Amino acid sequence: MSQTVTAAVLVIGNEILSGRTQDTNVAFLGKSLNDLGIRLMEVRVVADIEDEIVYAVNALRVRYDYLFTTGGIGPTHDDITADSVAAAFDVGIDYHPEVFELLKQNFESRGLEANGARMRMARVPDGALLIDNEISLAPGFQIENVFVLAGVPSIARAMFNGASNRLRRGEVVRSRSIRCHCGEGTIADTLAVVQDAFPVVDIGSYPWSKDGRYGTSLVLRATDIAMLDSAYDAVFQAAVEAGGDPVEEPAEA
Amino acid sequence: MSQTVTAAVLVIGNEILSGRTQDTNVAFLGKSLNDLGIRLMEVRVVADIEDEIVYAVNALRVRYDYLFTTGGIGPTHDDITADSVAAAFDVGIDYHPEVFELLKQNFESRGLEANGARMRMARVPDGALLIDNEISLAPGFQIENVFVLAGVPSIARAMFNGASNRLRRGEVVRSRSIRCHCGEGTIADTLAVVQDAFPVVDIGSYPWSKDGRYGTSLVLRATDIAMLDSAYDAVFQAAVEAGGDPVEEPAEA
């Protein structure tokens, strides 16, 4: 019996929606979750508006095994993720004694005042479990199946790594990829036949163009390695017959 | 009376969720929409699964003035966006006579067979309006307030530009940005005071670190230029008082 573990990501931040900041956390989380056998099924990006965050958190946490949020856990007024997640779970939020002491001692040791804003980062919803990270002192947190991570990519990554041993693992999706020097239209019909023959293999087709040449990357993904390899052989053969001069592309996560 | 025009983006594609492909269309659309006075309010990314696409299209098209989809309109079996959008609107889908002829003639002139897969790109939901583009022959399409664009960034951009004159414009959000050489915690409390004093200005705070230095970018956004400038002056002054050695950053879209 195959076991599929699913996840969603909720990116919180006006700066992503305005185009100011290019998100890179989604691609990182998609790959990292896949390495654990967890499939990223949906992503949403919402603004720094509490109602929007609450709505999205509640829609996604019931639908998927895990939800990861990124962004909005810093010290400034626009960092409203912790409060919004507490509201989504209808629990209180308060200073976490351990984090409070940690941050207070650290700020004071650096000659910085433990002011309201700085200590804001010690506020954690009731019942949440901390997520430590090696880069910043302020932790993320987990409440039920929701993991609240920073938006800064290096910290988001460290927090994900700090929490990954808490995740239930599923079957890892393996992938193989073929670089084909023909257009999608040339191989599409035979590709559809192969896809029908291997329903458990997900076959994706992605056009590319580079240095005046164009072609198609054919990406096969499956949990069953034997099936993956059989489908790979069939697609490779189809690419040869289409005159696509195929080569295997390096494996990816 | 201020006029706010809103939009959502739906990114369709397993390759984004798996982390294979780094999306860049969202940042482009966020900026380009803002230039037209349209605010990108929400983004979703879903897999190449018809039910998921239908659900997201229907959730987003009723909630925002416009919905832009990217991805899934090529010739291969995994390109199911046109069918899914037709299903979302509960309309039929068929070959568009004009596109059919255009593609057929083009393929045949290049010595390529006008096969089933290639002609798939001529299928358009009933009642949809075509969106031409300067790069690829196959058009996107518009049905009511939903604009269906390609996933390949250069083509998505060309299609957006081809359709932008159909969009109702709202008030453009202007932004000014200050680069501050102090941590967020140092300026957060006064920043919150300024934010309270200027509720129509959205003030965002984004930490950065570079070459061993760290600091905070403070981004102000508003439709009212006088308010924006006043809030800018207040934030700049707050940054000076915090010892942040602030400088104005170049304007962004």
XYZ file of C-alpha atoms in Angstrom:
506
model
C 0.000 0.000 0.000
C 1.627 3.221 -1.093
C 1.769 6.062 1.347
C 1.478 9.598 0.054
C 2.377 12.430 2.394
C 1.355 15.870 1.171
C 2.254 19.465 1.961
C 1.397 23.038 1.056
C 3.429 26.233 1.331
C 1.983 29.608 2.258
C 4.231 32.534 1.361
C 3.327 35.635 3.368
C 4.538 38.974 2.122
C 3.603 42.080 0.161
C 7.130 42.157 -1.234
C 6.543 38.959 -3.197
C 3.229 40.178 -4.633
C 4.644 43.556 -5.638
C 7.480 41.854 -7.492
C 10.092 43.563 -5.305
C 11.401 40.253 -4.025
C 11.841 37.100 -6.084
C 10.733 34.142 -3.962
C 13.142 31.233 -3.851
C 11.793 29.404 -0.808
C 9.134 27.529 -2.772
C 11.664 25.823 -5.041
C 13.830 24.942 -2.028
C 10.899 23.527 -0.065
C 9.562 21.650 -3.103
C 12.902 19.898 -3.573
C 13.590 19.328 0.128
C 10.134 17.909 0.804
C 10.490 15.599 -2.149
C 13.737 14.258 -0.682
C 11.692 13.239 2.356
C 8.965 11.620 0.287
C 6.549 14.500 0.884
C 4.779 16.016 -2.097
C 4.280 19.731 -2.343
C 0.748 19.964 -3.752
C -0.149 23.646 -3.533
C 1.397 27.038 -2.893
C -0.349 30.275 -2.020
C 1.070 33.759 -1.687
C -0.927 36.288 0.323
C -0.376 39.838 1.559
C 0.442 40.935 5.108
C -3.255 41.030 6.015
C -4.398 38.968 8.998
C -7.736 37.846 7.547
C -6.011 36.637 4.386
C -3.398 34.700 6.341
C -5.982 33.134 8.675
C -8.149 32.070 5.748
C -5.261 30.526 3.843
C -3.780 28.772 6.902
C -7.119 27.175 7.717
C -7.824 26.191 4.110
C -4.425 24.551 3.663
C -3.793 22.919 7.049
C -6.924 20.787 6.837
C -6.327 19.778 3.248
C -2.696 18.635 3.410
C -0.623 16.666 5.888
C 1.692 19.625 6.467
C 1.659 23.348 5.903
C 4.835 25.448 5.841
C 4.558 29.203 6.035
C 7.394 31.569 5.147
C 7.739 35.224 6.079
C 6.382 37.706 8.576
C 8.042 36.565 11.810
C 10.470 39.462 12.319
C 10.290 42.326 14.812
C 8.488 44.967 12.747
C 4.830 46.037 12.600
C 4.308 44.223 9.279
C 5.362 40.890 10.835
C 1.961 39.491 11.721
C 2.356 35.803 10.969
C 2.562 34.567 14.595
C -0.579 36.489 15.577
C -2.382 35.346 12.444
C -1.503 31.695 12.992
C -2.667 31.952 16.624
C -5.932 33.441 15.336
C -6.268 30.642 12.765
C -5.994 28.064 15.562
C -8.073 30.220 17.926
C -5.406 30.048 20.626
C -3.689 32.774 22.615
C -0.234 34.148 21.956
C 2.296 35.298 24.503
C 5.998 35.630 25.195
C 7.618 32.238 25.287
C 9.645 32.226 28.559
C 12.615 30.387 27.108
C 12.825 32.512 23.954
C 12.230 35.670 25.960
C 15.240 34.977 28.191
C 17.393 33.912 25.263
C 16.675 37.035 23.240
C 16.871 39.368 26.246
C 20.291 38.077 27.299
C 21.556 38.203 23.737
C 20.385 41.753 23.078
C 21.752 43.002 26.395
C 25.094 41.275 25.845
C 25.370 43.229 22.562
C 24.489 46.486 24.311
C 21.070 46.564 22.650
C 17.901 47.414 24.515
C 15.440 44.529 24.832
C 12.735 46.778 23.444
C 9.150 45.940 22.523
C 9.926 45.326 18.877
C 12.924 43.072 19.469
C 11.060 41.058 22.075
C 8.122 40.687 19.700
C 10.084 37.834 18.162
C 9.649 35.919 21.463
C 5.884 35.795 21.001
C 4.672 32.299 20.150
C 1.134 30.882 19.967
C 0.071 28.828 22.989
C 0.995 25.182 22.651
C 3.473 25.709 19.826
C 6.763 23.849 19.637
C 9.875 25.884 18.825
C 11.934 25.356 15.679
C 15.547 26.249 16.291
C 17.921 27.284 13.571
C 21.657 27.808 13.337
C 21.583 31.272 11.839
C 19.283 33.549 13.770
C 18.465 33.428 17.457
C 14.742 33.887 17.012
C 13.095 30.517 16.414
C 10.298 29.474 14.115
C 7.546 27.357 15.586
C 5.286 24.410 14.907
C 1.658 24.230 15.912
C -0.035 20.938 15.065
C 0.782 20.324 11.389
C 1.755 23.925 10.619
C 5.439 24.933 10.499
C 6.122 28.654 10.657
C 9.440 29.597 9.039
C 11.248 32.873 8.377
C 11.132 34.540 4.960
C 14.875 35.195 4.628
C 15.974 32.197 2.533
C 19.041 31.204 4.572
C 16.996 31.238 7.788
C 14.020 29.496 6.184
C 16.375 26.722 5.089
C 17.976 26.408 8.512
C 14.553 26.231 10.158
C 13.318 23.635 7.694
C 16.382 21.541 8.401
C 15.803 22.027 12.132
C 12.262 20.671 11.871
C 12.631 18.039 9.179
C 13.157 15.167 11.621
C 9.625 15.768 12.916
C 8.069 15.028 9.544
C 6.492 11.736 8.605
C 8.163 10.460 5.491
C 6.415 8.983 2.482
C 7.611 7.335 -0.652
C 10.241 9.414 -2.419
C 9.402 10.424 -5.955
C 12.371 9.600 -8.204
C 12.911 11.402 -11.455
C 14.801 10.924 -14.680
C 15.102 13.487 -17.391
C 15.820 13.461 -21.110
C 17.083 16.401 -23.120
C 15.578 16.200 -26.565
C 16.562 18.344 -29.532
C 13.139 18.565 -31.121
C 10.064 20.648 -30.523
C 7.285 19.495 -28.233
C 4.906 19.132 -31.172
C 7.175 16.553 -32.810
C 7.103 14.147 -29.900
C 3.820 15.012 -28.182
C 1.634 12.362 -29.809
C 3.940 9.441 -28.987
C 4.567 10.906 -25.555
C 0.840 10.775 -24.842
C 0.835 7.078 -25.814
C 3.694 6.363 -23.401
C 1.927 8.337 -20.666
C -1.203 6.221 -21.167
C 0.891 3.057 -20.932
C 2.523 4.172 -17.658
C -0.200 5.835 -15.593
C 1.874 5.687 -12.377
C 4.667 7.697 -14.004
C 4.167 11.437 -14.287
C 5.686 12.590 -17.591
C 6.249 16.316 -17.987
C 7.327 18.107 -21.137
C 9.123 21.473 -20.965
C 10.283 23.444 -23.997
C 13.681 25.131 -23.880
C 15.669 27.353 -26.182
C 19.325 28.207 -25.887
C 21.927 29.715 -28.212
C 19.540 29.581 -31.150
C 18.670 25.930 -30.631
C 15.427 24.741 -29.184
C 14.153 21.504 -27.787
C 12.175 19.746 -25.115
C 13.072 18.448 -21.683
C 11.121 15.331 -20.821
C 10.914 14.717 -17.095
C 9.633 11.431 -15.683
C 8.665 11.118 -12.040
C 7.498 8.074 -10.101
C 7.950 6.330 -6.786
C 8.366 2.934 -8.477
C 11.889 2.738 -9.898
C 11.215 -0.206 -12.214
C 8.238 1.589 -13.712
C 10.265 4.791 -13.961
C 13.035 3.024 -15.844
C 10.632 1.283 -18.216
C 8.841 4.525 -18.998
C 12.225 6.233 -19.421
C 13.264 3.673 -22.012
C 9.974 4.131 -23.878
C 10.280 7.919 -23.897
C 13.934 7.748 -24.924
C 13.021 5.466 -27.816
C 10.202 7.821 -28.834
C 12.687 10.707 -28.818
C 15.108 8.745 -31.003
C 12.344 7.973 -33.470
C 11.295 11.615 -33.516
C 14.856 12.498 -34.559
C 15.345 14.361 -31.296
C 18.904 13.158 -30.645
C 18.078 12.591 -26.962
C 20.550 12.564 -24.082
C 19.920 11.826 -20.429
C 20.058 14.935 -18.304
C 21.754 14.839 -14.908
C 19.544 13.545 -12.122
C 17.815 16.164 -10.010
C 16.278 15.992 -6.588
C -13.081 58.208 -4.594
C -10.138 55.871 -4.954
C -10.463 52.996 -7.333
C -8.726 49.756 -6.496
C -8.408 47.159 -9.232
C -7.264 43.744 -8.047
C -5.782 40.630 -9.611
C -4.651 37.113 -8.809
C -2.169 34.827 -10.557
C -2.592 31.072 -10.885
C 0.613 29.246 -11.766
C -0.116 25.823 -13.242
C 2.671 23.292 -13.293
C 4.179 20.301 -11.532
C 7.643 21.639 -12.394
C 7.178 24.631 -10.093
C 5.957 22.478 -7.188
C 8.770 19.946 -7.565
C 11.330 22.746 -7.462
C 12.654 21.820 -10.904
C 11.731 25.214 -12.321
C 12.109 28.535 -10.543
C 9.034 30.644 -11.301
C 9.753 34.195 -12.440
C 6.375 35.057 -13.943
C 4.851 36.090 -10.610
C 7.426 38.827 -9.997
C 7.018 40.061 -13.588
C 3.221 40.124 -13.350
C 3.292 41.758 -9.898
C 5.417 44.612 -11.214
C 3.638 44.962 -14.558
C 0.191 44.981 -12.979
C 1.320 47.597 -10.500
C 2.435 49.818 -13.394
C -1.181 49.694 -14.597
C -2.589 50.464 -11.165
C -3.714 46.884 -10.616
C -2.806 45.193 -7.356
C -1.734 41.585 -7.287
C -3.479 40.285 -4.170
C -2.973 36.531 -4.270
C -1.006 33.842 -6.053
C -1.662 30.133 -6.146
C 0.420 27.351 -7.618
C -1.319 24.065 -8.414
C -0.353 20.827 -10.140
C -1.376 19.683 -13.623
C -4.617 18.201 -12.278
C -7.879 19.365 -13.809
C -9.935 19.400 -10.607
C -7.285 21.509 -8.876
C -7.126 24.002 -11.731
C -10.922 24.278 -11.973
C -11.247 24.829 -8.240
C -8.564 27.520 -8.154
C -9.814 29.302 -11.289
C -13.317 29.517 -9.862
C -12.139 30.604 -6.420
C -9.934 33.373 -7.801
C -11.957 34.725 -10.725
C -14.923 35.629 -8.529
C -12.791 37.194 -5.842
C -10.580 39.508 -7.900
C -11.134 41.781 -10.872
C -8.709 39.772 -12.987
C -7.104 36.364 -12.945
C -3.977 35.536 -14.933
C -2.974 31.917 -15.382
C 0.473 30.827 -16.540
C 1.488 27.452 -17.908
C -0.074 24.395 -19.434
C -1.074 25.646 -22.894
C 1.462 23.779 -25.029
C 0.918 20.758 -27.277
C 1.677 17.884 -24.878
C -0.572 15.644 -22.806
C 0.286 17.528 -19.601
C -0.980 20.818 -21.071
C -4.510 20.808 -19.717
C -5.092 24.457 -18.906
C -7.420 25.268 -21.829
C -9.646 22.274 -21.069
C -9.612 23.055 -17.358
C -10.560 26.700 -17.889
C -13.384 25.628 -20.219
C -14.564 23.252 -17.482
C -14.342 26.022 -14.871
C -16.630 28.201 -17.011
C -18.768 25.204 -17.988
C -18.367 25.981 -21.692
C -17.280 23.832 -24.607
C -13.844 23.846 -26.194
C -13.017 23.367 -29.838
C -10.530 24.274 -32.548
C -10.568 27.991 -33.158
C -10.916 28.341 -36.982
C -8.532 31.269 -37.256
C -5.844 29.714 -35.045
C -6.306 26.335 -36.708
C -5.570 27.793 -40.156
C -2.696 29.875 -38.869
C -0.980 26.937 -37.169
C -1.702 24.508 -39.990
C -0.207 26.783 -42.630
C 2.789 27.521 -40.459
C 3.536 23.885 -39.684
C 3.111 22.824 -43.293
C 5.301 25.662 -44.563
C 8.035 24.331 -42.263
C 7.549 20.806 -43.560
C 5.974 19.700 -40.284
C 2.865 17.600 -40.084
C -0.158 19.374 -38.614
C -0.606 16.485 -36.216
C -3.030 16.115 -33.350
C -0.608 17.378 -30.732
C 0.494 20.438 -32.663
C -3.092 21.370 -33.510
C -4.049 20.964 -29.860
C -2.720 24.470 -29.390
C -5.582 25.724 -31.593
C -8.178 24.558 -29.078
C -9.818 27.477 -27.307
C -12.849 27.576 -24.974
C -16.078 28.775 -26.595
C -16.472 32.525 -26.430
C -12.832 33.226 -25.577
C -10.937 36.134 -27.101
C -7.449 35.429 -28.447
C -4.302 36.991 -26.973
C -1.666 37.367 -29.656
C 2.009 37.550 -28.901
C 5.106 38.397 -30.895
C 7.118 35.314 -30.020
C 5.100 32.175 -30.544
C 2.362 31.579 -33.072
C 0.007 29.907 -30.621
C -2.065 32.531 -28.829
C -3.201 32.776 -25.245
C -6.826 33.606 -24.647
C -9.144 35.619 -22.468
C -12.498 34.415 -21.207
C -14.412 36.973 -19.160
C -11.924 38.240 -16.561
C -9.500 35.317 -16.897
C -6.348 35.694 -19.017
C -4.625 32.453 -19.958
C -0.914 32.928 -20.646
C 1.970 30.604 -21.511
C 4.403 29.402 -18.853
C 7.615 30.154 -20.785
C 8.566 33.560 -19.356
C 9.341 35.319 -22.645
C 6.013 34.205 -24.108
C 4.086 34.965 -20.908
C 5.477 38.503 -21.039
C 4.627 38.960 -24.691
C 1.089 37.724 -24.072
C 0.644 39.985 -21.069
C 1.781 42.925 -23.154
C -0.588 41.852 -25.913
C -3.545 41.906 -23.543
C -2.677 44.791 -21.239
C -4.666 47.367 -23.202
C -7.824 45.410 -22.320
C -7.327 45.926 -18.603
C -9.123 48.552 -16.562
C -6.547 50.668 -14.815
C -6.668 51.773 -11.219
C -4.570 54.085 -9.169
C -0.884 53.275 -9.456
C 0.863 52.451 -6.205
C 4.054 54.524 -5.963
C 6.939 53.399 -3.832
C 10.009 54.888 -2.213
C 12.669 52.913 -0.472
C 15.309 53.626 2.163
C 18.421 51.563 2.723
C 19.196 51.641 6.418
C 22.384 50.318 8.037
C 20.823 49.099 11.264
C 18.911 46.012 12.290
C 15.145 45.842 12.123
C 14.912 45.690 15.907
C 16.613 49.074 16.242
C 14.060 50.935 14.177
C 10.949 48.786 14.556
C 9.305 50.661 17.421
C 9.516 54.091 15.780
C 8.544 52.565 12.454
C 5.335 51.301 14.033
C 4.577 54.839 15.226
C 5.088 56.222 11.715
C 2.914 53.450 10.265
C 0.121 54.377 12.691
C 0.435 58.033 11.676
C 0.185 57.184 7.965
C -2.419 54.441 7.622
C -2.762 54.945 3.849
C 0.946 54.239 3.357
C 2.057 50.627 3.448
C 5.455 50.448 5.146
C 7.424 47.245 4.721
C 10.644 46.321 6.471
C 13.060 43.809 4.931
C 16.336 42.741 6.510
C 19.402 42.353 4.295
C 22.977 41.263 4.791
C 25.830 41.734 2.375
C 29.623 41.513 2.614
C 29.472 41.117 6.372
C 27.229 44.141 6.868
C 23.578 43.939 7.672
C 20.687 46.343 7.633
C 17.081 46.957 6.764
C 15.340 48.089 3.609
C 12.314 50.194 4.383
C 9.819 50.273 1.518
C 6.901 52.710 1.486
C 4.013 52.249 -0.909
C 0.961 54.436 -1.471
C -1.212 55.847 -4.241
C -1.131 59.341 -2.712
C 2.231 60.922 -3.537
C 2.029 63.678 -0.931
C 1.283 61.148 1.792
C 4.049 58.908 0.468
C 6.573 61.746 0.618
C 5.530 62.789 4.126
C 5.780 59.247 5.410
C 9.122 58.883 3.639
C 10.473 61.925 5.458
C 9.251 60.558 8.792
C 10.815 57.152 8.201
C 14.057 58.700 6.974
C 14.226 60.839 10.121
C 13.526 57.776 12.280
C 16.386 55.971 10.530
C 18.750 58.886 11.145
C 17.823 58.922 14.839
C 18.355 55.166 15.036
C 21.900 55.719 13.761
C 21.076 53.781 10.609
C 22.937 56.083 8.209
C 20.016 55.917 5.726
C 20.199 56.469 1.981
C 17.381 56.519 -0.539
C 17.376 53.423 -2.713
C 16.664 53.718 -6.434
C 12.972 53.786 -7.280
C 11.420 50.529 -8.307
C 8.297 49.758 -10.240
